[in-house]
Tab-separated table of C-alpha atoms in Angstrom:
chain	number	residue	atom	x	y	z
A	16	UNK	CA	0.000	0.000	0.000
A	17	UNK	CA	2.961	2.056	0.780
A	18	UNK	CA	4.705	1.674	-2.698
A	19	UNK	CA	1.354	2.255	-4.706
A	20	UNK	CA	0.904	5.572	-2.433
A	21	UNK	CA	4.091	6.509	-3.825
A	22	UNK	CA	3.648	5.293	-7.040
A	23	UNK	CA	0.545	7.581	-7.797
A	24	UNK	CA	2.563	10.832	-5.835
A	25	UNK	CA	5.561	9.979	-8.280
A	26	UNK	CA	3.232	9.973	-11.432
A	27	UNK	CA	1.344	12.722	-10.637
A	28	UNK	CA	4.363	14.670	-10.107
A	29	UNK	CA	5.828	13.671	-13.410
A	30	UNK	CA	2.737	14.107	-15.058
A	31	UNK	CA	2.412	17.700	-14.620
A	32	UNK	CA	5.898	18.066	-16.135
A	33	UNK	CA	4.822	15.808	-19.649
A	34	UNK	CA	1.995	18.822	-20.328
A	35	UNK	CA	5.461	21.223	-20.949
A	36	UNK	CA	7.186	18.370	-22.938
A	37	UNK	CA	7.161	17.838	-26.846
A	38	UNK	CA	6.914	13.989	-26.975
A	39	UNK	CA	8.661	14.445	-30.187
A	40	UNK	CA	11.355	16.457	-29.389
A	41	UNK	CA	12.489	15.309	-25.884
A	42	UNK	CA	11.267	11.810	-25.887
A	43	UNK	CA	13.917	10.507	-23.929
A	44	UNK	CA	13.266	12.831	-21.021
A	45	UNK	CA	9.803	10.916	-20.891
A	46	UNK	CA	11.735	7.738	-20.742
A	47	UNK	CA	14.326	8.487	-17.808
A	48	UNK	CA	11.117	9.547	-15.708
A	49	UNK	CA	9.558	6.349	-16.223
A	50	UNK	CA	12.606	4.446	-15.347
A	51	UNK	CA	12.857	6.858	-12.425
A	52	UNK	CA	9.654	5.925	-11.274
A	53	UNK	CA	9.906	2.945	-11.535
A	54	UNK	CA	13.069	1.634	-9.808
A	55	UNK	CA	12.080	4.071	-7.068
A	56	UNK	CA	9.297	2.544	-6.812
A	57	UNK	CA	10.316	-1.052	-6.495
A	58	UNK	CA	12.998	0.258	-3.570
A	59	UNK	CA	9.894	1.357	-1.685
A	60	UNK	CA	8.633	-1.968	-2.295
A	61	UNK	CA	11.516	-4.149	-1.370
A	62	UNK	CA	12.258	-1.606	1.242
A	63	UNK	CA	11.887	-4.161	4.255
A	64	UNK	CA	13.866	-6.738	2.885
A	65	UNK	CA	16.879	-4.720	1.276
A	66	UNK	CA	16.413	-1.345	3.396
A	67	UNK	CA	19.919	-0.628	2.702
A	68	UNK	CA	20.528	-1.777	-0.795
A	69	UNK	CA	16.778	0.327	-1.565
A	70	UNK	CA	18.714	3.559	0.182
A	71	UNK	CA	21.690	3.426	-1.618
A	72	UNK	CA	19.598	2.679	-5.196
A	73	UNK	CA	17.374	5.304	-4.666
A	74	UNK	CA	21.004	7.833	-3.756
A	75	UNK	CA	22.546	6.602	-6.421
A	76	UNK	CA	19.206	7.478	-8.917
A	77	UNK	CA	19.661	10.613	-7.642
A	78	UNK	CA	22.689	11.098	-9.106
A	79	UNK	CA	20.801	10.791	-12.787
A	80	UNK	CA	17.356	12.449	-12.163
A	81	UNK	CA	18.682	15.770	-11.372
A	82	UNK	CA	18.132	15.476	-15.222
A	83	UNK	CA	14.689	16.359	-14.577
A	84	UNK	CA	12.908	19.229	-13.723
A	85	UNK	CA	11.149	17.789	-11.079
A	86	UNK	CA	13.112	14.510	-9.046
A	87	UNK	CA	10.998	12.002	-7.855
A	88	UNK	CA	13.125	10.444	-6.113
A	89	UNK	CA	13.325	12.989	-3.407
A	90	UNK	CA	10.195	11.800	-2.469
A	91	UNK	CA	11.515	8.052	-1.966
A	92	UNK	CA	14.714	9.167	0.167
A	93	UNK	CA	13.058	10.008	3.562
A	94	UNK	CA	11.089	6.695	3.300
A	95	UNK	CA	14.177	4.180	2.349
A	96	UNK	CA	16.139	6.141	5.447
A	97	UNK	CA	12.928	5.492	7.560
A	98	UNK	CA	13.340	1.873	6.623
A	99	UNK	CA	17.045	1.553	7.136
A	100	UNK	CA	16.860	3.062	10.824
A	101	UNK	CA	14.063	0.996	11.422
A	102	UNK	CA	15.391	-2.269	10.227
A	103	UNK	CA	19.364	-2.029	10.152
A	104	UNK	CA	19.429	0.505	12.874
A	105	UNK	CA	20.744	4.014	13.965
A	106	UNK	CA	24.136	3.798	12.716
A	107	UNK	CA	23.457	2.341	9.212
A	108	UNK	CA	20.709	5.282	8.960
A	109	UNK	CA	22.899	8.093	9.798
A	110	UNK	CA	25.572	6.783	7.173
A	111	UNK	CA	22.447	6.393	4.169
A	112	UNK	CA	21.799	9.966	5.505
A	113	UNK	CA	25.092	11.250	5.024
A	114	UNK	CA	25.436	9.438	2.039
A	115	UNK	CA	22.001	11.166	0.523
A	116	UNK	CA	23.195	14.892	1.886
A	117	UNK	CA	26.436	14.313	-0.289
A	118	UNK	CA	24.604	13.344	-3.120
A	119	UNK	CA	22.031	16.120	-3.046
A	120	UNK	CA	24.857	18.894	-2.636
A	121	UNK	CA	26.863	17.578	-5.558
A	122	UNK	CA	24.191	16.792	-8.040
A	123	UNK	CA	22.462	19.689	-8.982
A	124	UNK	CA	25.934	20.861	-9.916
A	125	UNK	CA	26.616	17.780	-12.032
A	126	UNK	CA	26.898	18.787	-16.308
A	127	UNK	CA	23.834	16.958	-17.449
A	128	UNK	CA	22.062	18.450	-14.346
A	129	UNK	CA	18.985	20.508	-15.747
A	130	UNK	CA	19.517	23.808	-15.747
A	131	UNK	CA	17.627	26.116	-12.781
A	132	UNK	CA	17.032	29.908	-11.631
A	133	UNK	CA	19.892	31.356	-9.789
A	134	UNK	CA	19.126	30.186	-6.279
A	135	UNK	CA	17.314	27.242	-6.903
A	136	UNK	CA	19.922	24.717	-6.430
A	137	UNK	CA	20.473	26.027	-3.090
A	138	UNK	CA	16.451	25.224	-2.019
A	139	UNK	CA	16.892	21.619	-3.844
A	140	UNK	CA	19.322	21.243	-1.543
A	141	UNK	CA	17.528	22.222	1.417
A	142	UNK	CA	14.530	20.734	0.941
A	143	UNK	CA	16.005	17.413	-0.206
A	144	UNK	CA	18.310	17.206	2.946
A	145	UNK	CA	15.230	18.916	5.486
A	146	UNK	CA	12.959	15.581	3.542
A	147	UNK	CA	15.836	12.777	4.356
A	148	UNK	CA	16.564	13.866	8.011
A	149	UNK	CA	12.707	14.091	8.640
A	150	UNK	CA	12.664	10.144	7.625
A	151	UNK	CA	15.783	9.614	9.202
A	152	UNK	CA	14.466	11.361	12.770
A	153	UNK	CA	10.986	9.458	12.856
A	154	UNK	CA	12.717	6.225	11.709
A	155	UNK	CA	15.395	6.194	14.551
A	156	UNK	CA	11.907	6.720	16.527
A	157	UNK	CA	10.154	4.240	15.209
A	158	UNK	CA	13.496	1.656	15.388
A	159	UNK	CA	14.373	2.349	19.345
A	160	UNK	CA	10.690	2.073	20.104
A	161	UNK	CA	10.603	-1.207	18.233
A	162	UNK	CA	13.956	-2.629	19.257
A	163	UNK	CA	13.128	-1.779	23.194
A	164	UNK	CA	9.516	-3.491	22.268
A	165	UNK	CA	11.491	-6.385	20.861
A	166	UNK	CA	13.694	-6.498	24.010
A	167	UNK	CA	11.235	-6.620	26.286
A	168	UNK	CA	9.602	-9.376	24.820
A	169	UNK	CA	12.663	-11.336	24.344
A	170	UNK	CA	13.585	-10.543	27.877
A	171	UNK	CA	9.960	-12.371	28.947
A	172	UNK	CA	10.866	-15.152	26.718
A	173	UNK	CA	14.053	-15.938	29.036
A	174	UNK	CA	12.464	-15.310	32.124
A	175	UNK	CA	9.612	-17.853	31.140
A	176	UNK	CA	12.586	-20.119	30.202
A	177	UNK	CA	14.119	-19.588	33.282
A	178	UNK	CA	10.989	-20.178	35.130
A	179	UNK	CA	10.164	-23.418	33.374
A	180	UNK	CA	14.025	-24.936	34.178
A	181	UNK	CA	13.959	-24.253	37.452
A	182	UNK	CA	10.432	-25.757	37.967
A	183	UNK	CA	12.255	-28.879	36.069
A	184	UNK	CA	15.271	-28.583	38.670
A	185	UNK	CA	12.694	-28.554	41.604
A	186	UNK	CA	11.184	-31.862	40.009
A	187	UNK	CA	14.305	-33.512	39.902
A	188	UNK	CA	15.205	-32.498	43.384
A	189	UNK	CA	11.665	-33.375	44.903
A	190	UNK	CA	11.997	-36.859	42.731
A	191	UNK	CA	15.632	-37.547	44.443
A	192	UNK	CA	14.016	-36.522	47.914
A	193	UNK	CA	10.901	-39.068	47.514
A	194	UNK	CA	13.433	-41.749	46.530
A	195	UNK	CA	15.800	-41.389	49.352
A	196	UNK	CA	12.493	-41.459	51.449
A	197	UNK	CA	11.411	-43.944	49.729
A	198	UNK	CA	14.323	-46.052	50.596
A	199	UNK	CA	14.480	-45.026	54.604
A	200	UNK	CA	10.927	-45.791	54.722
A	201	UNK	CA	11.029	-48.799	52.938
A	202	UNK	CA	14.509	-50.398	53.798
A	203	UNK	CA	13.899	-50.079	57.046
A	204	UNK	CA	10.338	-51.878	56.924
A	205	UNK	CA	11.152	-54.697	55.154
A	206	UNK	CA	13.840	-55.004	57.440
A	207	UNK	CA	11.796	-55.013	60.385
A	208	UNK	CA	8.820	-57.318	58.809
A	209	UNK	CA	11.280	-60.067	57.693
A	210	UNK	CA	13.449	-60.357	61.150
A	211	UNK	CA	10.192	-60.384	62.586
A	212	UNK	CA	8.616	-63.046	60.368
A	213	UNK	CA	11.715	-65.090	60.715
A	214	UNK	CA	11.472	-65.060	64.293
A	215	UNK	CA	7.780	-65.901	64.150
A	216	UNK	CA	8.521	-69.135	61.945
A	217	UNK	CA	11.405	-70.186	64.315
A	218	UNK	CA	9.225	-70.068	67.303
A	219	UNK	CA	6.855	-72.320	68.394
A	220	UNK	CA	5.486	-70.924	70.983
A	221	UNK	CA	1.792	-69.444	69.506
A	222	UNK	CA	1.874	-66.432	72.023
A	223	UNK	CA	5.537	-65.178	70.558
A	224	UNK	CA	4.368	-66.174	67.164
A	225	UNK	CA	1.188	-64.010	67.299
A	226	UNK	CA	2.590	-61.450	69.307
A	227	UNK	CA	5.944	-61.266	66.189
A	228	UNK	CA	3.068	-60.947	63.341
A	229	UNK	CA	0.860	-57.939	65.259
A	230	UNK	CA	4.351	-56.232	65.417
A	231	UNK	CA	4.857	-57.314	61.412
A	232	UNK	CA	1.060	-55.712	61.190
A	233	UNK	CA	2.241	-52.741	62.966
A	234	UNK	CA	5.094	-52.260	61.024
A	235	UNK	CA	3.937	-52.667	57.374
A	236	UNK	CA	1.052	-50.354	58.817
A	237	UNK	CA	3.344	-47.605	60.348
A	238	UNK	CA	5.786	-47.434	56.856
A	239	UNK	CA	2.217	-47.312	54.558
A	240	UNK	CA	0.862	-44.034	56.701
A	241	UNK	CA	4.897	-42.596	56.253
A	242	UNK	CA	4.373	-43.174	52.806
A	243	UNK	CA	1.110	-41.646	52.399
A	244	UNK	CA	2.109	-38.575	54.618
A	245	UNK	CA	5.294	-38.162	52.171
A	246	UNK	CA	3.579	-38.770	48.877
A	247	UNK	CA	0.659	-36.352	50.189
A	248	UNK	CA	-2.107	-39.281	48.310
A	249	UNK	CA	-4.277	-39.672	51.361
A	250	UNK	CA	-7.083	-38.757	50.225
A	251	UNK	CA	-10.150	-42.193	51.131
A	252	UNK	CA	-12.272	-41.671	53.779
A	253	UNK	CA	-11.712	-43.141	56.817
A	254	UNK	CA	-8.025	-43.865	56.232
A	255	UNK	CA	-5.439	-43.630	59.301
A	256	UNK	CA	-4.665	-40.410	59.876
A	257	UNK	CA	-1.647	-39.006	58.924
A	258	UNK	CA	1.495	-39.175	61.297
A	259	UNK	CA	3.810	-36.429	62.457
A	260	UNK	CA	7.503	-35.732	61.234
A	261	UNK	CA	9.634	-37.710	62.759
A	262	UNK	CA	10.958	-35.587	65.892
A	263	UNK	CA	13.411	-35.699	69.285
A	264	UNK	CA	10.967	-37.737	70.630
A	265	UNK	CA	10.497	-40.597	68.048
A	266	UNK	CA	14.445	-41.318	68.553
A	267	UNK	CA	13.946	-43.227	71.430
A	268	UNK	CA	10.676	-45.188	70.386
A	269	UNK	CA	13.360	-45.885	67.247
A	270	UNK	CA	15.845	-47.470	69.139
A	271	UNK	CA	13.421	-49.693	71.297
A	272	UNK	CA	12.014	-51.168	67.544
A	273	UNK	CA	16.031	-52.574	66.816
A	274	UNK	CA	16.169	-53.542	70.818
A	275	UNK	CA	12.909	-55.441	70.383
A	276	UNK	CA	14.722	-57.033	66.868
A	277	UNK	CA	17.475	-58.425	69.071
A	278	UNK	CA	20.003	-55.997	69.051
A	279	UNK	CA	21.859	-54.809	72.173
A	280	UNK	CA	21.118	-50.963	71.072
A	281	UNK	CA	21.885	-48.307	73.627
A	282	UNK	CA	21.482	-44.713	73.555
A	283	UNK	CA	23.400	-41.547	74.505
A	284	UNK	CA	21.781	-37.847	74.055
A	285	UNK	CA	23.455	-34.836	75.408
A	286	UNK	CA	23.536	-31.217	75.087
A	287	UNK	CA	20.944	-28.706	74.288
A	288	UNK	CA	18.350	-30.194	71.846
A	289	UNK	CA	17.300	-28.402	68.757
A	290	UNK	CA	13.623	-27.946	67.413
A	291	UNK	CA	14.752	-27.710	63.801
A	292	UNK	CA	12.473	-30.170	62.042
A	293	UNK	CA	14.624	-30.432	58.942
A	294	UNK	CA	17.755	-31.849	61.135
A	295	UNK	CA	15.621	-33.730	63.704
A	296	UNK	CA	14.111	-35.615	60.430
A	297	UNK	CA	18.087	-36.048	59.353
A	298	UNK	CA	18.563	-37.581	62.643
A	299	UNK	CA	16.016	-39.773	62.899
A	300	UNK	CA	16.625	-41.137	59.193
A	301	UNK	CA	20.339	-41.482	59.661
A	302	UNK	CA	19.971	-43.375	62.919
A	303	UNK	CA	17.252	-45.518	61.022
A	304	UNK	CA	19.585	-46.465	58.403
A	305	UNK	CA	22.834	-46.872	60.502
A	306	UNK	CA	20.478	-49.268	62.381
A	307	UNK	CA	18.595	-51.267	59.730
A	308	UNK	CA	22.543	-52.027	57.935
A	309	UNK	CA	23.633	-53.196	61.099
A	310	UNK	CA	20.710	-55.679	61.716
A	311	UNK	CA	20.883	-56.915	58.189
A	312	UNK	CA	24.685	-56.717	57.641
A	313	UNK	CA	26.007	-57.132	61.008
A	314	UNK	CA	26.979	-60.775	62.353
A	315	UNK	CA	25.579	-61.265	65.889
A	316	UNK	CA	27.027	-57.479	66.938
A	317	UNK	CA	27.710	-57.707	71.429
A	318	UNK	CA	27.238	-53.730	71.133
A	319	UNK	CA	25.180	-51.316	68.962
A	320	UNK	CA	25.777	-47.393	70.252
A	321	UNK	CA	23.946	-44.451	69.259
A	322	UNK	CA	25.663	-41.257	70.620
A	323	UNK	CA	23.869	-38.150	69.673
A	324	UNK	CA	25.622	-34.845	71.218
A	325	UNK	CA	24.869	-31.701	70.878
A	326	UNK	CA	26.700	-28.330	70.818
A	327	UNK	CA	25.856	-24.556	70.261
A	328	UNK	CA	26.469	-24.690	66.920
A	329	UNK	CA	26.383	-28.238	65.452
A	330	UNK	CA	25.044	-31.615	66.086
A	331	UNK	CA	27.040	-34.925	66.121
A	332	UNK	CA	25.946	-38.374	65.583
A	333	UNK	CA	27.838	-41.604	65.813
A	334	UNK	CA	26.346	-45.213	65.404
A	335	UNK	CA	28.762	-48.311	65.912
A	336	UNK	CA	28.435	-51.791	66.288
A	337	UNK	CA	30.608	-54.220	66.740
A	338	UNK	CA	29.596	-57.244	64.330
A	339	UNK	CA	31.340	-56.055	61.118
A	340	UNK	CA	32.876	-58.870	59.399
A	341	UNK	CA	36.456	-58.360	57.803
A	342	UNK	CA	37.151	-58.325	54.348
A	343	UNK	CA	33.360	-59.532	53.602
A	344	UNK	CA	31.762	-58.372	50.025
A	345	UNK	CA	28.816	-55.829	50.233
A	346	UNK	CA	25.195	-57.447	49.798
A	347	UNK	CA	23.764	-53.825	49.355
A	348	UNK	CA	23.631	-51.919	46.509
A	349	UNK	CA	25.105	-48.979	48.575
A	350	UNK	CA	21.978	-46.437	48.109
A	351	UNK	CA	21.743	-46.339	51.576
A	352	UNK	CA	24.440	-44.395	52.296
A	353	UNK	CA	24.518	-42.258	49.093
A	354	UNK	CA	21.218	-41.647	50.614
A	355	UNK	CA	22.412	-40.284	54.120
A	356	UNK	CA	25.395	-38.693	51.792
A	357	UNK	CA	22.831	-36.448	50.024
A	358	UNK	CA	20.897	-35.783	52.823
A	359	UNK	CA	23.608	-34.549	55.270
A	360	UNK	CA	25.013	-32.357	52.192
A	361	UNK	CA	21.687	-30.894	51.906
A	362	UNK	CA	21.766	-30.217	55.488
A	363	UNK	CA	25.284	-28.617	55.107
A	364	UNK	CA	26.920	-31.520	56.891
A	365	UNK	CA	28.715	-34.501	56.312
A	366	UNK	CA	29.016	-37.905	57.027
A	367	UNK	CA	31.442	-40.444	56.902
A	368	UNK	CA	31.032	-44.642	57.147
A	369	UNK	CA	33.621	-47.235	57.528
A	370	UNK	CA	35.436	-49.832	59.710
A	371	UNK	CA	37.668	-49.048	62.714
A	372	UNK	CA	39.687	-51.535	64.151
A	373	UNK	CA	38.681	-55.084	63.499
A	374	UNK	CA	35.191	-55.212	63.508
A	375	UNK	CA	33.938	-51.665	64.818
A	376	UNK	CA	31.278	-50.615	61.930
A	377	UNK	CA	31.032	-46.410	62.687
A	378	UNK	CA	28.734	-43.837	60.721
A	379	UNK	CA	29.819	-40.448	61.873
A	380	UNK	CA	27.943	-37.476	61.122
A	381	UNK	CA	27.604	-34.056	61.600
A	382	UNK	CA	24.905	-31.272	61.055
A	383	UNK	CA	25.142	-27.947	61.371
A	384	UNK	CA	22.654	-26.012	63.552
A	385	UNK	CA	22.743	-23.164	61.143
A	386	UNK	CA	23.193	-24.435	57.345
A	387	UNK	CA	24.816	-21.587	56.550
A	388	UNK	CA	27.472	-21.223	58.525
A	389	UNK	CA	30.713	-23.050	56.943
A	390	UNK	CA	30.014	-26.569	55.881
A	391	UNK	CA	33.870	-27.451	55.561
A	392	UNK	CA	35.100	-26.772	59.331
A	393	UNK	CA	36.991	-29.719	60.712
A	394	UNK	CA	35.088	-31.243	63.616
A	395	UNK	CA	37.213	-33.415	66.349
A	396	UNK	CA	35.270	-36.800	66.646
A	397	UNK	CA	34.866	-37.601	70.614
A	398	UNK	CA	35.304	-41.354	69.916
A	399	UNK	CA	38.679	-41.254	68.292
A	400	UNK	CA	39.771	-40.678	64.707
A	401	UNK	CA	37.381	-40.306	62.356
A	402	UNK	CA	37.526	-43.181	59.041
């Protein structure tokens, strides 16, 4: 619509110059305005795609309609230099610009320039420069209003990237939390359900045998509510309700489960207790899996201690037992302890498992009460050296 807006301005510009001209006499005056008009024309059409390549067709045209009485192609100047600031940008626009000014000032004084009134060249001048900065100024408008438009939008387009990869990090890291849950919850169950169901097969006594099942009952019923309360899916009437976080308090009722398995379990707290609910649920995990490897892995362990101390600004917690068996080959798969791994790094603490001595099996770990205070500070271990 642009270019045939032109077109018709460009015509009827010409036009009223033919009236004056003998077709027969200056025929090729009618010709160069035609070409004129039209190469101008397609640079207003192509303007978008070639902004640049338009400008400097339509300068360098300028250079042969000054043949003319009347130049077109001042007309198509301010709109190519609108297009190139718009599209190419400010710097590229001020160069056509300069590029246009030179050619205006030099061609009316060019030798097959038509001739004009004294004075007249000077106003060509004028008005063809005033015409190409006009374009120039509203197109370097037009561009920075368009470019900051642009940026804007691009800049919403990174933060909605942004916002959808860290929603996919928070997946990930909620997935790896419910599987290291997962695997408390559940590794310690099944531990619990077969060393009682093996102890209710080896008895004979009915009594022990029914009183080893409710505890199998209570079990597998106590790890399905911790599994509903983690996975947040309780949602049938009339199911159990849901149980508490794991606290100070549930440490204790912990360690009498393993004593009731058959291990000699004994435990040691001391120092001020913390109401964090983040490390208590480290603590009572980490205890729960230092516990359930040494009932399955141990081999018939005379002393299983659980040492929790704490101090103003950390807490420490050592599990040993003494049933390790030298030089024996894992039966685990080891995700227990990349699980307690992860979970004291989370916490800003770390943990360390391993034999000391002959058979003393020790999981040493240590949580910071604030988890942002340094996470790399040596900490002496009251037991001895630390594996």
């Amino acid at each position: 619509m642009i270019a045939a807006g032109y077109l018709l301005v460009a015509l009827s510009v010409s036009t009223a110059e033919w009236f004056d001209v003998d077709l027969a006499t200056q025929p090729s005056r009618i010709a160069l305005a035609v070409a004129i008009v039209a190469v101008t024309t397609l640079a207003v059409l192509l303007r978008r795609r070639r902004p640049l390549t338009m400008a400097l067709i339509v300068i360098a045209v300028g250079l042969v309609s000054v043949a003319q009485t009347v130049a077109v192609d001042a007309f198509a100047v301010p709109v190519l230099l609108y297009s190139v600031a718009v599209y190419r940008g400010v710097a590229l626009g001020w160069r056509a610009f300069a590029a246009a000014a030179v050619v205006a000032i030099l061609a009316p004084f060019l030798p097959w320039a038509a001739p004009q009134a004294p004075g007249e060249p000077e106003q060509t001048i004028i008005s063809v420069v005033l015409f190409a900065l006009f374009g120039l100024l509203v197109g370097i408008n037009v561009g920075n209003r368009k470019r900051y438009v642009q940026a804007l939008v691009d800049r919403a387009a990174q933060l909605a990237r942004e916002r959808d990869q860290q929603a996919q990090l928070a997946a990930v890291a909620e997935r790896t939390r419910i599987a290291r849950e997962m695997h408390d919850i559940v590794s310690h169950s099944l531990t619990v359900i077969v060393a009682l169901s093996e102890g209710a097969l080896a008895t004979k006594d009915p009594t022990a045998s029914r009183a080893a099942m409710t505890a199998v009952t209570d079990a597998a019923r106590t790890s399905l509510v911790d599994m509903r309360r983690m996975l947040g899916v309780l949602r049938e009437t009339g199911s159990a309700p849901l149980a508490p976080q794991p606290d100070a308090a549930s440490i204790p009722a912990l360690v009498q489960t393993f004593r009731g398995l058959g291990l000699p379990v004994t435990l040691t707290d001391s120092g001020p207790p913390t109401d964090d609910p983040s490390i208590l649920l480290a603590v009572h995990r980490i205890t729960q899996e230092a516990l359930t490897n040494a009932l399955r892995y141990s081999e018939r362990p005379k002393r299983v201690d659980v040492v929790i101390t704490s101090y103003d600004d950390r807490i420490e917690l050592i599990v040993e037992n003494d049933g390790s068996i030298p030089d024996a080959p894992s039966l685990g798969a080891g995700q227990g302890l990349l699980g307690l791994r992860e979970r004291v790094a989370f916490q800003g603490g770390r943990v360390t498992a391993g034999v000391v001595g002959d058979r003393l099996w020790r999981v040493h770990a240590v949580l910071p009460r604030d988890p942002g205070a340094a996470r790399s500070r040596p900490t002496p271990d009251p037991r001895g050296t630390t594996p």
